[in-house]
Amino acid sequence: MLERIQAKIEAYLEEVGSPQVLRMAQNLGMGKMLRSRLILTICAKHPKLVDFCAIIEMIQTASLLHDDVIDHAATRRGHESLNHAFGNTNAIMLGDIFYSKAFCALADFAKPIIEVVAQSVVALSRGEIKDTQMAQGFNPSQDFYIDMVADKSAALIVASSGGAALLAGLDFKKYAAFGHNFGIAFQIIDDLLDITQPKEVLGKPAFSDFKEGKSTLPYILLHQRLSPAEQGILRGYFKSPKEEAKLWCSEKFKEHNIIQATLQEAKAYTQKALEAIRGENNQALEAMALQVLERQF
């Protein structure tokens, strides 16, 4: 089914009538297609199921293209990022094409589905603005971090799970709540992997988030446990490319058991996701939620 979704995306892009667009899009790869797998686990059959998955994946791709430009990223999934290979202008415009084709296809769906997907794009854009704000200086607020993640990372997952529920005739609120908490847990684990996995696994240098100006949850939890003097040291290392910053943070993570503390936060959101769909008897979806905690990449 994932191959059919990819073929549908390629068909949408062929409609653009641009060999340059197709050539750039070929450099992107498929990715994990997490959102499509969620959709297929919630809604097994629907005449427009492949189309809906393709729409969600195109929106996700567009957001990543824009995100890489904002972050000045050189790699994506272990390969050269599109903005690095073709320039920022081409990356932005290809992202706009993905967005536009997605919304053209979305027009064929019922209004509730159009609204939930459109609102998710508003939310993820709002989250990107919050993330950019957070990059201006170290953010010690866990609440602000969760608020940003709920927008930037979880919103499209909410649209995926909630939209799939609408297609399947299931309770939208339950599956939207599942997606919200699942999405936050997924991002927390993503942040955790940055400090626990090597470059060969991540496809990017380890400990790169803090250096790039991201106040992720492990650093926020560490800040909460440090003395005022050490909090100042942590803030001083924010965005620092120095090896000593990485080594100091790594040592403090061990000293204050931050990896386990971060994992506990992810488990709490996973539990909320499972509680949201209690009684729905979807064991495959429950398994997906639990697998997030076991991610290695």
Short mmCIF file of C-alpha atoms in Angstrom, two decimals, residues 29-273:
data_model
loop_
_atom_site.label_atom_id
_atom_site.label_comp_id
_atom_site.label_asym_id
_atom_site.label_seq_id
_atom_site.Cartn_x
_atom_site.Cartn_y
_atom_site.Cartn_z
CA GLY A 29 13.13 9.49 -0.91
CA MET A 30 10.09 7.96 0.80
CA GLY A 31 10.89 8.39 4.47
CA LYS A 32 9.13 6.40 7.20
CA MET A 33 5.62 7.43 6.05
CA LEU A 34 4.51 7.28 9.67
CA ARG A 35 1.34 9.27 9.07
CA SER A 36 0.20 6.99 6.25
CA ARG A 37 0.80 3.94 8.41
CA LEU A 38 -1.32 5.51 11.15
CA ILE A 39 -4.09 6.27 8.66
CA LEU A 40 -4.07 2.73 7.28
CA THR A 41 -4.17 1.27 10.79
CA ILE A 42 -7.28 3.32 11.64
CA CYS A 43 -9.10 3.13 8.30
CA ALA A 44 -8.52 -0.10 6.40
CA LYS A 45 -10.83 0.60 3.45
CA HIS A 46 -12.13 3.72 1.72
CA PRO A 47 -12.33 4.70 -1.98
CA LYS A 48 -10.13 7.75 -1.34
CA LEU A 49 -7.78 6.20 1.20
CA VAL A 50 -4.67 6.30 -1.00
CA ASP A 51 -5.46 9.88 -2.02
CA PHE A 52 -5.80 10.97 1.62
CA CYS A 53 -2.49 9.36 2.56
CA ALA A 54 -0.78 11.00 -0.42
CA ILE A 55 -2.17 14.40 0.60
CA ILE A 56 -0.85 14.04 4.14
CA GLU A 57 2.56 12.87 2.93
CA MET A 58 2.82 15.79 0.50
CA ILE A 59 2.04 18.25 3.28
CA GLN A 60 4.63 16.58 5.51
CA THR A 61 7.21 16.79 2.72
CA ALA A 62 6.43 20.46 2.12
CA SER A 63 6.88 21.27 5.80
CA LEU A 64 10.22 19.44 5.90
CA LEU A 65 11.47 21.26 2.80
CA HIS A 66 10.67 24.61 4.38
CA ASP A 67 12.04 23.49 7.75
CA ASP A 68 15.40 22.56 6.21
CA VAL A 69 15.69 26.02 4.66
CA ILE A 70 14.90 27.67 7.99
CA ASP A 71 17.42 25.44 9.81
CA HIS A 72 20.10 25.79 7.08
CA ALA A 73 20.19 21.98 7.06
CA ALA A 74 22.81 20.21 4.95
CA THR A 75 21.41 16.69 5.39
CA ARG A 76 18.05 14.98 5.57
CA ARG A 77 17.67 11.26 6.38
CA GLY A 78 21.39 10.73 5.97
CA HIS A 79 21.54 12.31 2.51
CA GLU A 80 22.18 15.78 1.16
CA SER A 81 19.15 17.97 1.84
CA LEU A 82 17.34 19.40 -1.16
CA ASN A 83 18.08 23.01 -0.19
CA HIS A 84 21.77 22.14 0.02
CA ALA A 85 21.71 20.37 -3.36
CA PHE A 86 19.47 22.74 -5.32
CA GLY A 87 19.43 25.95 -3.28
CA ASN A 88 16.95 27.56 -0.89
CA THR A 89 14.75 29.06 -3.62
CA ASN A 90 14.15 25.71 -5.31
CA ALA A 91 13.49 24.03 -1.96
CA ILE A 92 10.92 26.66 -0.97
CA MET A 93 9.16 26.56 -4.33
CA LEU A 94 9.10 22.74 -4.41
CA GLY A 95 7.56 22.86 -0.94
CA ASP A 96 4.93 25.27 -2.24
CA ILE A 97 4.15 22.89 -5.11
CA PHE A 98 3.68 20.01 -2.67
CA TYR A 99 1.36 22.15 -0.54
CA SER A 100 -0.63 23.37 -3.53
CA LYS A 101 -1.08 19.95 -5.12
CA ALA A 102 -2.11 18.54 -1.75
CA PHE A 103 -4.83 21.14 -1.31
CA CYS A 104 -6.06 20.72 -4.88
CA ALA A 105 -6.55 17.00 -4.16
CA LEU A 106 -8.04 17.75 -0.74
CA ALA A 107 -10.86 19.72 -2.42
CA ASP A 108 -12.44 16.39 -3.43
CA PHE A 109 -13.02 15.45 0.22
CA ALA A 110 -15.87 16.30 2.60
CA LYS A 111 -15.70 19.64 4.39
CA PRO A 112 -14.84 18.25 7.88
CA ILE A 113 -11.75 16.53 6.49
CA ILE A 114 -10.72 19.62 4.52
CA GLU A 115 -11.04 21.71 7.68
CA VAL A 116 -9.02 19.38 9.93
CA VAL A 117 -6.17 19.15 7.42
CA ALA A 118 -6.16 22.90 6.69
CA GLN A 119 -6.12 23.71 10.41
CA SER A 120 -3.20 21.35 10.90
CA VAL A 121 -1.14 23.32 8.36
CA VAL A 122 -1.99 26.53 10.19
CA ALA A 123 -0.88 24.89 13.44
CA LEU A 124 2.39 23.48 12.10
CA SER A 125 3.23 26.89 10.59
CA ARG A 126 2.44 28.52 13.92
CA GLY A 127 4.67 25.92 15.58
CA GLU A 128 7.52 26.75 13.20
CA ILE A 129 7.25 30.40 14.25
CA LYS A 130 7.40 29.36 17.91
CA ASP A 131 10.41 27.16 17.17
CA THR A 132 12.16 30.09 15.47
CA GLN A 133 11.41 32.23 18.53
CA MET A 134 12.88 29.54 20.79
CA ALA A 135 16.11 29.57 18.77
CA GLN A 136 16.84 33.15 19.81
CA GLY A 137 17.90 32.02 23.27
CA PHE A 138 17.73 28.99 25.53
CA ASN A 139 14.12 28.21 26.48
CA PRO A 140 13.78 26.71 29.98
CA SER A 141 9.98 26.43 29.84
CA GLN A 142 8.69 22.88 29.45
CA ASP A 143 5.16 24.21 28.86
CA PHE A 144 6.31 26.37 25.94
CA TYR A 145 8.23 23.46 24.48
CA ILE A 146 5.18 21.16 24.65
CA ASP A 147 3.01 23.90 23.13
CA MET A 148 5.45 24.25 20.24
CA VAL A 149 5.68 20.49 19.69
CA ALA A 150 1.89 20.13 19.77
CA ASP A 151 1.73 22.56 16.84
CA LYS A 152 4.83 21.78 14.81
CA SER A 153 5.08 18.01 15.27
CA ALA A 154 1.70 16.69 16.44
CA ALA A 155 -0.79 18.76 14.43
CA LEU A 156 -0.40 16.84 11.17
CA ILE A 157 -0.54 13.56 13.08
CA VAL A 158 -3.84 14.77 14.59
CA ALA A 159 -5.10 15.47 11.06
CA SER A 160 -3.94 12.00 9.99
CA SER A 161 -5.54 10.03 12.81
CA GLY A 162 -8.60 12.27 13.09
CA GLY A 163 -9.10 12.38 9.33
CA ALA A 164 -8.78 8.59 9.12
CA ALA A 165 -11.43 8.28 11.84
CA LEU A 166 -13.78 10.50 9.81
CA LEU A 167 -13.21 8.35 6.71
CA ALA A 168 -13.91 5.20 8.74
CA GLY A 169 -16.95 6.61 10.55
CA LEU A 170 -15.23 6.47 13.95
CA ASP A 171 -15.17 8.93 16.85
CA PHE A 172 -13.09 11.90 15.64
CA LYS A 173 -12.36 13.29 19.11
CA LYS A 174 -10.92 10.02 20.38
CA TYR A 175 -8.56 9.60 17.46
CA ALA A 176 -7.60 13.28 17.37
CA ALA A 177 -6.67 13.03 21.06
CA PHE A 178 -4.69 9.91 20.27
CA GLY A 179 -2.82 11.73 17.50
CA HIS A 180 -2.07 14.73 19.73
CA ASN A 181 -0.45 12.66 22.46
CA PHE A 182 1.16 10.19 20.06
CA GLY A 183 2.71 13.10 18.15
CA ILE A 184 4.16 14.69 21.29
CA ALA A 185 5.59 11.34 22.46
CA PHE A 186 7.10 10.76 19.02
CA GLN A 187 8.87 14.14 19.07
CA ILE A 188 10.16 13.66 22.63
CA ILE A 189 11.75 10.37 21.56
CA ASP A 190 13.15 12.13 18.50
CA ASP A 191 14.78 14.68 20.80
CA LEU A 192 16.10 11.90 23.00
CA LEU A 193 17.69 10.04 20.08
CA ASP A 194 19.73 13.15 19.29
CA ILE A 195 21.69 12.61 22.52
CA THR A 196 21.74 8.80 22.60
CA GLN A 197 22.42 7.67 19.02
CA PRO A 198 25.52 8.08 16.82
CA LYS A 199 25.72 9.93 13.52
CA GLU A 200 25.57 6.66 11.58
CA VAL A 201 22.11 5.95 13.02
CA LEU A 202 20.72 9.49 13.03
CA GLY A 203 21.90 10.50 9.57
CA LYS A 204 23.19 13.74 11.13
CA PRO A 205 25.78 14.57 13.83
CA ALA A 206 24.76 13.55 17.36
CA PHE A 207 24.07 16.38 19.83
CA SER A 208 23.23 18.67 16.88
CA ASP A 209 19.90 19.99 18.21
CA PHE A 210 21.39 22.14 20.99
CA LYS A 211 24.15 23.42 18.71
CA GLU A 212 21.54 24.43 16.12
CA GLY A 213 19.54 26.42 18.67
CA LYS A 214 16.89 23.91 19.74
CA SER A 215 15.89 23.81 23.41
CA THR A 216 14.69 20.22 23.39
CA LEU A 217 13.19 18.40 26.36
CA PRO A 218 16.40 16.69 27.61
CA TYR A 219 18.07 20.09 27.98
CA ILE A 220 14.98 21.63 29.61
CA LEU A 221 14.80 18.78 32.14
CA LEU A 222 18.52 19.15 32.80
CA HIS A 223 18.11 22.89 33.39
CA GLN A 224 15.43 22.15 36.00
CA ARG A 225 17.85 19.95 37.94
CA LEU A 226 20.96 22.16 37.82
CA SER A 227 22.12 24.71 40.37
CA PRO A 228 21.77 28.39 39.36
CA ALA A 229 25.49 28.52 38.54
CA GLU A 230 25.31 25.44 36.33
CA GLN A 231 22.14 26.73 34.67
CA GLY A 232 24.23 29.69 33.59
CA ILE A 233 26.85 27.36 32.12
CA LEU A 234 24.17 25.45 30.20
CA ARG A 235 22.69 28.65 28.80
CA GLY A 236 26.19 29.80 27.85
CA TYR A 237 26.73 26.63 25.82
CA PHE A 238 23.51 27.19 23.82
CA LYS A 239 24.38 27.12 20.08
CA SER A 240 28.03 26.49 20.91
CA PRO A 241 29.93 24.36 18.35
CA LYS A 242 32.66 23.57 20.88
CA GLU A 243 33.31 19.94 21.75
CA GLU A 244 33.49 20.92 25.43
CA ALA A 245 29.80 21.91 25.32
CA LYS A 246 28.83 18.44 24.09
CA LEU A 247 31.04 16.73 26.67
CA TRP A 248 29.75 18.87 29.55
CA CYS A 249 26.11 18.26 28.63
CA SER A 250 26.72 14.55 28.15
CA GLU A 251 28.26 14.29 31.61
CA LYS A 252 25.41 16.24 33.23
CA PHE A 253 22.83 14.08 31.45
CA LYS A 254 24.38 11.04 33.13
CA GLU A 255 24.71 12.76 36.50
CA HIS A 256 21.05 13.76 36.61
CA ASN A 257 19.60 10.67 34.87
CA ILE A 258 18.11 12.82 32.09
CA ILE A 259 17.71 10.03 29.54
CA GLN A 260 15.42 8.09 31.86
CA ALA A 261 13.56 11.28 32.88
CA THR A 262 12.94 12.16 29.22
CA LEU A 263 11.79 8.64 28.46
CA GLN A 264 9.32 8.85 31.35
CA GLU A 265 7.81 12.00 29.83
CA ALA A 266 7.38 10.19 26.51
CA LYS A 267 5.79 7.23 28.29
CA ALA A 268 3.30 9.55 29.98
CA TYR A 269 2.13 10.93 26.62
CA THR A 270 2.02 7.45 25.13
CA GLN A 271 -0.23 6.39 28.00
CA LYS A 272 -2.52 9.35 27.30
CA ALA A 273 -2.68 8.31 23.65
#
